[in-house]
Structure formats: C-alpha cells, structure tokens
C-alpha cells in the first residue's frame, strides 16, 4: 500500500504447524496452540471443516469465542445462547460471542450434511473486562468491507485496513479490539498490512503457499511475525508463492496479564477458574438444552 516502503517489514518469527484433530470422523479442525506471548490477545485458532454437529451446549467465561464462517461454505450455522439468541450465521458472517462473566452457547450446522468452512477464534479479555455482561456481536457478510488491490482482495472482518472499518468497530460493547482480515492472493501477489508498535501479528494459512516459505508446505500452518518495538507502524507482508494463497491475518495489542486456562474458562489465577465453575454449577451462566 502507499507509503509501505517507508515502514520496516516484520520478520517471520516461526512457521507453526497446526495439527489436525478429528471430532467425529467427518468433522475436524487444524488447531493453533502456541506460546501465548506470540499471539496475545488471542488464545488460539481452530481452522475447521464441519459436516456434523460435534459440540453440544457449553459455557465460556473470561474470554470470547469467535466464529468466522467463510464465504465458500455450503451452509451456515444456527447459533443459540443463554442471552436469548436463536439465529442463523450465514456463510461469510462474523459472530463474536463475548462471554464476559459467563454464558452458554451452541452452534449447529444449519443444513446437516453440507460442508461448512471457517475459523473458531478464542480471544482473551483483560481482567477489567472478565466480569462484563455477556453479549453476542454479529457482522453480516454483506456489511463486511472488501478492499481490492492488484492480484487479490481482503475482507475487513474486524478492525480496520486501508481506511475501511468493520462495523464491529462502531460497537462500544466490543471489548478486545483486534484486526482480522480474510485475505485472498493470486500466485505471486502480495499485500502489506500495517501493524502497530508492540502488537502481535500472525497469518493462518487455509490453502496455498506463502512466498517467504516457498518449498515448505505451509497449508494449515500459522506464520508468526516478530513484534516490532520501533516507533510507529511496521508492515506484515503477505505474499503468495506459486499457488493462490487463502488465509486470515490477525493482529492485536497484547494484554500481558497472567493466564490460567480451565477448559472453556480463561482466568488470571486458579481461583478464577474455580469461581467460574461454581458460578456455572449454580446456574448463573444460564441453561441451554441441546438441539434435536
């Protein structure tokens, strides 16, 4: 983009393989789990293909569970939660389940037997926000800005790029503000994405080849960039190799707080997890029966 030549290009810290986990033989996900200091405020990413309903109702607290259904999906997802939502997430939509102090949800294929492609992204909340009321935030596919450039395009799913803002940025309830960009590049094409000083940045490859690692199978891997401590912005350069590259770029400001995980709960201490479990047992996160 204009002016990119004046900004330093971030080095690649690591290429991390995302091992595939089968849920039930017909659905599964390639999962990113790394040293949190590399991806904070993100916790992890599951790059999934679903043809069934492997998960029933379950709780979350202290974090957000984010669903990005990719436009090439054959069918959408039915979302149900204990805040009263029962709606359809269509191909290309973003659904941000910001659990805060705790809530339950269920996501099931809207058309069983069809194939759904997407990413489930787990995003941390700061301690100041872990007790917030739970809320579901949504951006429809038609409302997500698309930036076209030579050799490719990207959808501004969350955050901003090149003067375009996702509608979620205008919602004051959105507590952990990050960038999520759905990128498609033809072979040999590239795009430079600004990254603020100190922010973490990484790119999850869905398919194709990443030019900096041409000759290495980067499909279903994550490209982790070095964080820059230089004043001002740097750029993360995403360049396709000999194949069309498809993936999602993530960046955000690290929360830099202690993290203690307890399954679907994310706290700062073990006591936080015990408190969430007690709240769940008391029914404070609501009740949600499984769909039939």
CSV table of C-alpha atoms in Angstrom, one decimal:
chain,number,residue,atom,x,y,z
A,1,UNK,CA,0.0,0.0,0.0
A,2,UNK,CA,1.1,3.6,-0.4
A,3,UNK,CA,4.0,4.5,1.9
A,4,UNK,CA,4.7,0.9,2.8
A,5,UNK,CA,8.3,1.4,1.6
A,6,UNK,CA,8.9,3.8,4.4
A,7,UNK,CA,8.0,1.3,7.1
A,8,UNK,CA,10.0,-1.7,8.2
A,9,UNK,CA,8.9,-5.1,7.2
A,10,UNK,CA,8.4,-7.5,10.0
A,11,UNK,CA,10.5,-10.7,10.0
A,12,UNK,CA,8.9,-14.1,10.2
A,13,UNK,CA,9.5,-15.5,13.7
A,14,UNK,CA,8.2,-19.0,13.1
A,15,UNK,CA,6.0,-21.2,10.9
A,16,UNK,CA,3.9,-23.3,13.2
A,17,UNK,CA,2.2,-26.4,12.1
A,18,UNK,CA,-1.5,-26.6,13.1
A,19,UNK,CA,-2.2,-30.3,13.8
A,20,UNK,CA,-5.5,-31.7,12.6
A,21,UNK,CA,-7.9,-33.0,15.2
A,22,UNK,CA,-10.8,-35.1,14.1
A,23,UNK,CA,-14.0,-34.5,16.1
A,24,UNK,CA,-16.1,-37.5,14.9
A,25,UNK,CA,-14.6,-38.8,11.7
A,26,UNK,CA,-16.3,-36.4,9.4
A,27,UNK,CA,-15.6,-33.1,11.0
A,28,UNK,CA,-12.4,-31.6,12.4
A,29,UNK,CA,-10.0,-28.7,12.7
A,30,UNK,CA,-6.4,-27.7,12.4
A,31,UNK,CA,-5.6,-26.1,15.7
A,32,UNK,CA,-3.1,-23.3,16.6
A,33,UNK,CA,-1.8,-23.5,20.2
A,34,UNK,CA,1.5,-21.7,20.8
A,35,UNK,CA,3.3,-19.7,23.4
A,36,UNK,CA,0.7,-17.1,24.3
A,37,UNK,CA,3.3,-14.3,24.2
A,38,UNK,CA,3.5,-14.8,20.4
A,39,UNK,CA,-0.3,-14.2,19.8
A,40,UNK,CA,-1.7,-12.4,22.9
A,41,UNK,CA,-4.5,-11.1,23.0
A,42,UNK,CA,-5.5,-14.2,21.0
A,43,UNK,CA,-5.6,-17.5,22.8
A,44,UNK,CA,-5.9,-19.9,19.9
A,45,UNK,CA,-7.4,-20.6,16.5
A,46,UNK,CA,-9.2,-23.6,15.1
A,47,UNK,CA,-9.4,-23.8,11.3
A,48,UNK,CA,-12.3,-26.1,10.8
A,49,UNK,CA,-14.4,-28.1,8.3
A,50,UNK,CA,-17.7,-29.2,9.7
A,51,UNK,CA,-20.2,-31.7,8.3
A,52,UNK,CA,-21.8,-32.6,11.6
A,53,UNK,CA,-22.6,-31.3,15.0
A,54,UNK,CA,-19.7,-32.4,17.2
A,55,UNK,CA,-20.4,-29.9,20.1
A,56,UNK,CA,-23.4,-29.6,22.3
A,57,UNK,CA,-24.2,-26.6,24.5
A,58,UNK,CA,-21.2,-25.5,26.6
A,59,UNK,CA,-20.2,-22.5,28.6
A,60,UNK,CA,-17.5,-19.9,28.3
A,61,UNK,CA,-16.3,-17.2,30.7
A,62,UNK,CA,-13.4,-14.7,30.8
A,63,UNK,CA,-12.9,-14.8,27.1
A,64,UNK,CA,-14.6,-14.5,23.7
A,65,UNK,CA,-15.4,-17.4,21.3
A,66,UNK,CA,-15.5,-16.0,17.8
A,67,UNK,CA,-16.9,-17.8,14.7
A,68,UNK,CA,-15.9,-16.7,11.3
A,69,UNK,CA,-17.8,-18.7,8.7
A,70,UNK,CA,-16.0,-18.4,5.4
A,71,UNK,CA,-18.0,-17.4,2.2
A,72,UNK,CA,-17.2,-20.6,0.4
A,73,UNK,CA,-19.2,-22.6,3.0
A,74,UNK,CA,-22.1,-24.6,1.6
A,75,UNK,CA,-24.3,-23.9,4.6
A,76,UNK,CA,-24.4,-21.7,7.6
A,77,UNK,CA,-24.7,-22.2,11.4
A,78,UNK,CA,-27.6,-22.0,13.8
A,79,UNK,CA,-26.5,-20.1,16.9
A,80,UNK,CA,-28.3,-20.5,20.3
A,81,UNK,CA,-27.2,-19.0,23.6
A,82,UNK,CA,-28.4,-18.1,27.0
A,83,UNK,CA,-28.7,-14.4,26.1
A,84,UNK,CA,-31.8,-15.4,24.1
A,85,UNK,CA,-30.3,-15.5,20.6
A,86,UNK,CA,-31.5,-18.2,18.2
A,87,UNK,CA,-30.4,-17.1,14.7
A,88,UNK,CA,-28.5,-18.2,11.6
A,89,UNK,CA,-24.9,-17.3,10.9
A,90,UNK,CA,-24.7,-17.3,7.1
A,91,UNK,CA,-21.5,-18.0,5.0
A,92,UNK,CA,-19.2,-15.1,5.3
A,93,UNK,CA,-20.6,-13.8,8.6
A,94,UNK,CA,-18.8,-13.0,11.8
A,95,UNK,CA,-20.3,-13.9,15.2
A,96,UNK,CA,-18.5,-12.7,18.3
A,97,UNK,CA,-19.6,-14.5,21.5
A,98,UNK,CA,-18.1,-12.3,24.2
A,99,UNK,CA,-18.8,-14.4,27.2
A,100,UNK,CA,-17.6,-12.0,29.9
A,101,UNK,CA,-18.6,-13.3,33.4
A,102,UNK,CA,-20.1,-16.4,31.7
A,103,UNK,CA,-22.8,-17.7,29.3
A,104,UNK,CA,-23.6,-20.8,27.3
A,105,UNK,CA,-23.9,-21.3,23.6
A,106,UNK,CA,-24.4,-23.9,20.9
A,107,UNK,CA,-23.6,-23.8,17.2
A,108,UNK,CA,-25.0,-26.4,14.9
A,109,UNK,CA,-24.9,-26.8,11.1
A,110,UNK,CA,-28.0,-25.1,9.5
A,111,UNK,CA,-28.0,-27.7,6.7
A,112,UNK,CA,-26.8,-31.0,8.2
A,113,UNK,CA,-24.6,-32.9,5.7
A,114,UNK,CA,-23.4,-29.7,3.9
A,115,UNK,CA,-19.8,-28.6,4.4
A,116,UNK,CA,-19.0,-25.5,6.5
A,117,UNK,CA,-15.6,-23.9,6.4
A,118,UNK,CA,-14.4,-21.4,8.9
A,119,UNK,CA,-12.4,-20.4,11.9
A,120,UNK,CA,-13.2,-20.5,15.6
A,121,UNK,CA,-11.0,-17.9,17.3
A,122,UNK,CA,-10.5,-17.6,21.0
A,123,UNK,CA,-9.8,-14.1,22.2
A,124,UNK,CA,-8.8,-13.1,25.8
A,125,UNK,CA,-10.5,-10.4,27.9
A,126,UNK,CA,-8.5,-8.2,30.2
A,127,UNK,CA,-9.1,-8.7,33.9
A,128,UNK,CA,-11.0,-5.4,34.0
A,129,UNK,CA,-13.4,-6.9,31.4
A,130,UNK,CA,-13.7,-10.5,32.5
A,131,UNK,CA,-16.7,-9.7,34.7
A,132,UNK,CA,-18.6,-7.8,31.9
A,133,UNK,CA,-22.1,-8.9,30.9
A,134,UNK,CA,-22.1,-11.5,28.1
A,135,UNK,CA,-23.1,-10.3,24.7
A,136,UNK,CA,-23.3,-11.6,21.1
A,137,UNK,CA,-22.0,-9.3,18.4
A,138,UNK,CA,-22.5,-10.0,14.7
A,139,UNK,CA,-21.4,-8.6,11.4
A,140,UNK,CA,-23.2,-9.8,8.3
A,141,UNK,CA,-21.3,-10.9,5.2
A,142,UNK,CA,-22.8,-8.1,3.1
A,143,UNK,CA,-21.7,-5.5,5.6
A,144,UNK,CA,-18.0,-6.5,5.7
A,145,UNK,CA,-15.9,-4.1,3.7
A,146,UNK,CA,-13.9,-5.6,0.8
A,147,UNK,CA,-10.6,-4.0,-0.3
A,148,UNK,CA,-9.5,-4.9,-3.8
A,149,UNK,CA,-5.9,-4.5,-5.0
A,150,UNK,CA,-3.7,-5.8,-7.8
A,151,UNK,CA,-3.7,-9.6,-7.5
A,152,UNK,CA,-6.1,-10.0,-4.7
A,153,UNK,CA,-8.6,-8.7,-2.1
A,154,UNK,CA,-9.3,-8.9,1.6
A,155,UNK,CA,-12.4,-8.6,3.7
A,156,UNK,CA,-12.1,-6.4,6.8
A,157,UNK,CA,-13.8,-8.8,9.2
A,158,UNK,CA,-12.8,-7.0,12.4
A,159,UNK,CA,-10.8,-3.8,12.9
A,160,UNK,CA,-9.6,-1.7,10.0
A,161,UNK,CA,-7.5,-1.7,6.9
A,162,UNK,CA,-6.8,1.0,4.3
A,163,UNK,CA,-9.4,3.4,5.7
A,164,UNK,CA,-12.1,0.6,5.8
A,165,UNK,CA,-13.6,-0.3,9.1
A,166,UNK,CA,-15.6,-3.4,10.1
A,167,UNK,CA,-19.0,-2.5,11.5
A,168,UNK,CA,-18.0,-4.1,14.8
A,169,UNK,CA,-15.5,-1.3,15.5
A,170,UNK,CA,-18.5,1.0,16.0
A,171,UNK,CA,-20.0,-1.1,18.8
A,172,UNK,CA,-18.9,0.2,22.2
A,173,UNK,CA,-19.6,-3.3,23.7
A,174,UNK,CA,-16.7,-4.8,21.8
A,175,UNK,CA,-14.0,-5.0,24.5
A,176,UNK,CA,-10.9,-6.7,23.0
A,177,UNK,CA,-10.2,-4.7,19.8
A,178,UNK,CA,-8.2,-6.6,17.2
A,179,UNK,CA,-7.7,-6.8,13.4
A,180,UNK,CA,-9.0,-9.9,11.5
A,181,UNK,CA,-8.6,-9.8,7.7
A,182,UNK,CA,-9.7,-12.5,5.3
A,183,UNK,CA,-7.1,-12.5,2.6
A,184,UNK,CA,-7.1,-14.0,-1.0
A,185,UNK,CA,-4.0,-13.6,-3.2
A,186,UNK,CA,-3.3,-14.8,-6.6
A,187,UNK,CA,0.1,-16.6,-7.2
A,188,UNK,CA,2.9,-14.1,-6.8
A,189,UNK,CA,0.7,-11.3,-5.5
A,190,UNK,CA,1.2,-9.6,-2.1
A,191,UNK,CA,-0.3,-7.2,0.3
A,192,UNK,CA,1.3,-5.1,3.1
A,193,UNK,CA,-0.7,-4.9,6.3
A,194,UNK,CA,0.2,-2.2,8.9
A,195,UNK,CA,1.0,-3.4,12.4
A,196,UNK,CA,1.3,-1.1,15.4
A,197,UNK,CA,4.4,-0.9,17.6
A,198,UNK,CA,4.4,-3.8,20.1
A,199,UNK,CA,1.4,-5.6,18.6
A,200,UNK,CA,1.4,-9.3,17.8
A,201,UNK,CA,0.6,-10.4,14.3
A,202,UNK,CA,0.2,-13.8,12.6
A,203,UNK,CA,-1.4,-15.3,9.5
A,204,UNK,CA,-3.3,-18.6,9.4
A,205,UNK,CA,-3.0,-20.3,6.0
A,206,UNK,CA,-6.1,-22.1,4.8
A,207,UNK,CA,-4.7,-23.1,1.5
A,208,UNK,CA,-2.0,-22.3,-1.0
A,209,UNK,CA,1.6,-21.3,-0.4
A,210,UNK,CA,3.3,-18.5,1.5
A,211,UNK,CA,6.1,-17.0,-0.7
A,212,UNK,CA,8.6,-16.4,2.1
A,213,UNK,CA,8.4,-20.1,2.8
A,214,UNK,CA,8.1,-21.4,-0.8
A,215,UNK,CA,9.1,-25.0,-1.0
A,216,UNK,CA,7.7,-25.6,2.6
A,217,UNK,CA,4.1,-26.9,2.9
A,218,UNK,CA,2.5,-24.0,4.8
A,219,UNK,CA,-1.1,-25.1,4.3
A,220,UNK,CA,-2.9,-25.4,7.6
A,221,UNK,CA,0.0,-23.6,9.3
A,222,UNK,CA,0.4,-20.2,11.0
A,223,UNK,CA,3.0,-17.7,10.1
A,224,UNK,CA,4.1,-15.8,13.2
A,225,UNK,CA,5.7,-12.4,12.8
A,226,UNK,CA,8.2,-10.8,15.1
A,227,UNK,CA,6.7,-7.9,17.1
A,228,UNK,CA,8.4,-4.6,16.4
A,229,UNK,CA,9.4,-2.2,19.2
A,230,UNK,CA,10.3,0.5,16.7
A,231,UNK,CA,8.2,3.7,17.0
A,232,UNK,CA,5.3,3.9,14.6
A,233,UNK,CA,3.9,1.2,12.3
A,234,UNK,CA,5.7,-1.7,10.7
A,235,UNK,CA,4.2,-3.9,8.0
A,236,UNK,CA,3.5,-7.6,7.8
A,237,UNK,CA,4.0,-8.6,4.2
A,238,UNK,CA,1.7,-11.4,3.0
A,239,UNK,CA,2.9,-12.8,-0.4
A,240,UNK,CA,1.6,-15.8,-2.3
A,241,UNK,CA,4.1,-18.3,-3.6
A,242,UNK,CA,3.4,-20.4,-6.7
A,243,UNK,CA,-0.2,-21.1,-5.7
A,244,UNK,CA,-3.2,-18.9,-4.8
A,245,UNK,CA,-3.0,-18.1,-1.1
A,246,UNK,CA,-6.0,-18.0,1.1
A,247,UNK,CA,-5.9,-17.3,4.8
A,248,UNK,CA,-6.8,-14.9,7.7
A,249,UNK,CA,-4.5,-12.3,9.2
A,250,UNK,CA,-4.7,-11.4,12.9
A,251,UNK,CA,-3.1,-8.6,14.9
A,252,UNK,CA,-3.7,-7.1,18.3
A,253,UNK,CA,-2.2,-5.4,21.3
A,254,UNK,CA,-1.0,-7.9,23.9
A,255,UNK,CA,-3.0,-7.8,27.2
A,256,UNK,CA,0.2,-9.0,29.1
A,257,UNK,CA,-1.7,-10.5,32.1
A,258,UNK,CA,-1.3,-13.9,33.7
A,259,UNK,CA,-3.4,-16.5,32.0
A,260,UNK,CA,-4.9,-19.6,33.7
A,261,UNK,CA,-7.0,-21.8,31.5
A,262,UNK,CA,-9.7,-24.2,32.7
A,263,UNK,CA,-11.3,-25.7,29.6
A,264,UNK,CA,-13.9,-23.2,28.4
A,265,UNK,CA,-12.9,-20.7,31.0
A,266,UNK,CA,-10.0,-18.2,31.0
A,267,UNK,CA,-8.9,-16.5,34.2
A,268,UNK,CA,-5.7,-15.0,35.7
A,269,UNK,CA,-5.5,-17.5,38.5
A,270,UNK,CA,-6.6,-21.0,39.5
A,271,UNK,CA,-9.1,-19.3,41.9
A,272,UNK,CA,-10.7,-17.5,38.9
A,273,UNK,CA,-11.4,-20.9,37.3
A,274,UNK,CA,-12.9,-22.3,40.5
A,275,UNK,CA,-15.1,-19.3,40.7
A,276,UNK,CA,-16.3,-19.7,37.1
A,277,UNK,CA,-17.0,-23.4,37.8
A,278,UNK,CA,-19.0,-22.6,40.9
A,279,UNK,CA,-21.0,-19.9,39.0
A,280,UNK,CA,-21.7,-22.4,36.3
A,281,UNK,CA,-22.8,-25.1,38.8
A,282,UNK,CA,-25.2,-22.5,40.4
A,283,UNK,CA,-26.8,-21.9,37.0
A,284,UNK,CA,-25.5,-18.3,36.8
A,285,UNK,CA,-24.4,-18.8,33.2
A,286,UNK,CA,-27.9,-19.9,32.2
A,287,UNK,CA,-29.4,-23.2,31.0
A,288,UNK,CA,-29.4,-24.4,27.4
A,289,UNK,CA,-30.8,-27.8,26.3
A,290,UNK,CA,-29.2,-29.5,23.3
A,291,UNK,CA,-30.9,-29.1,19.9
A,292,UNK,CA,-32.6,-32.1,18.4
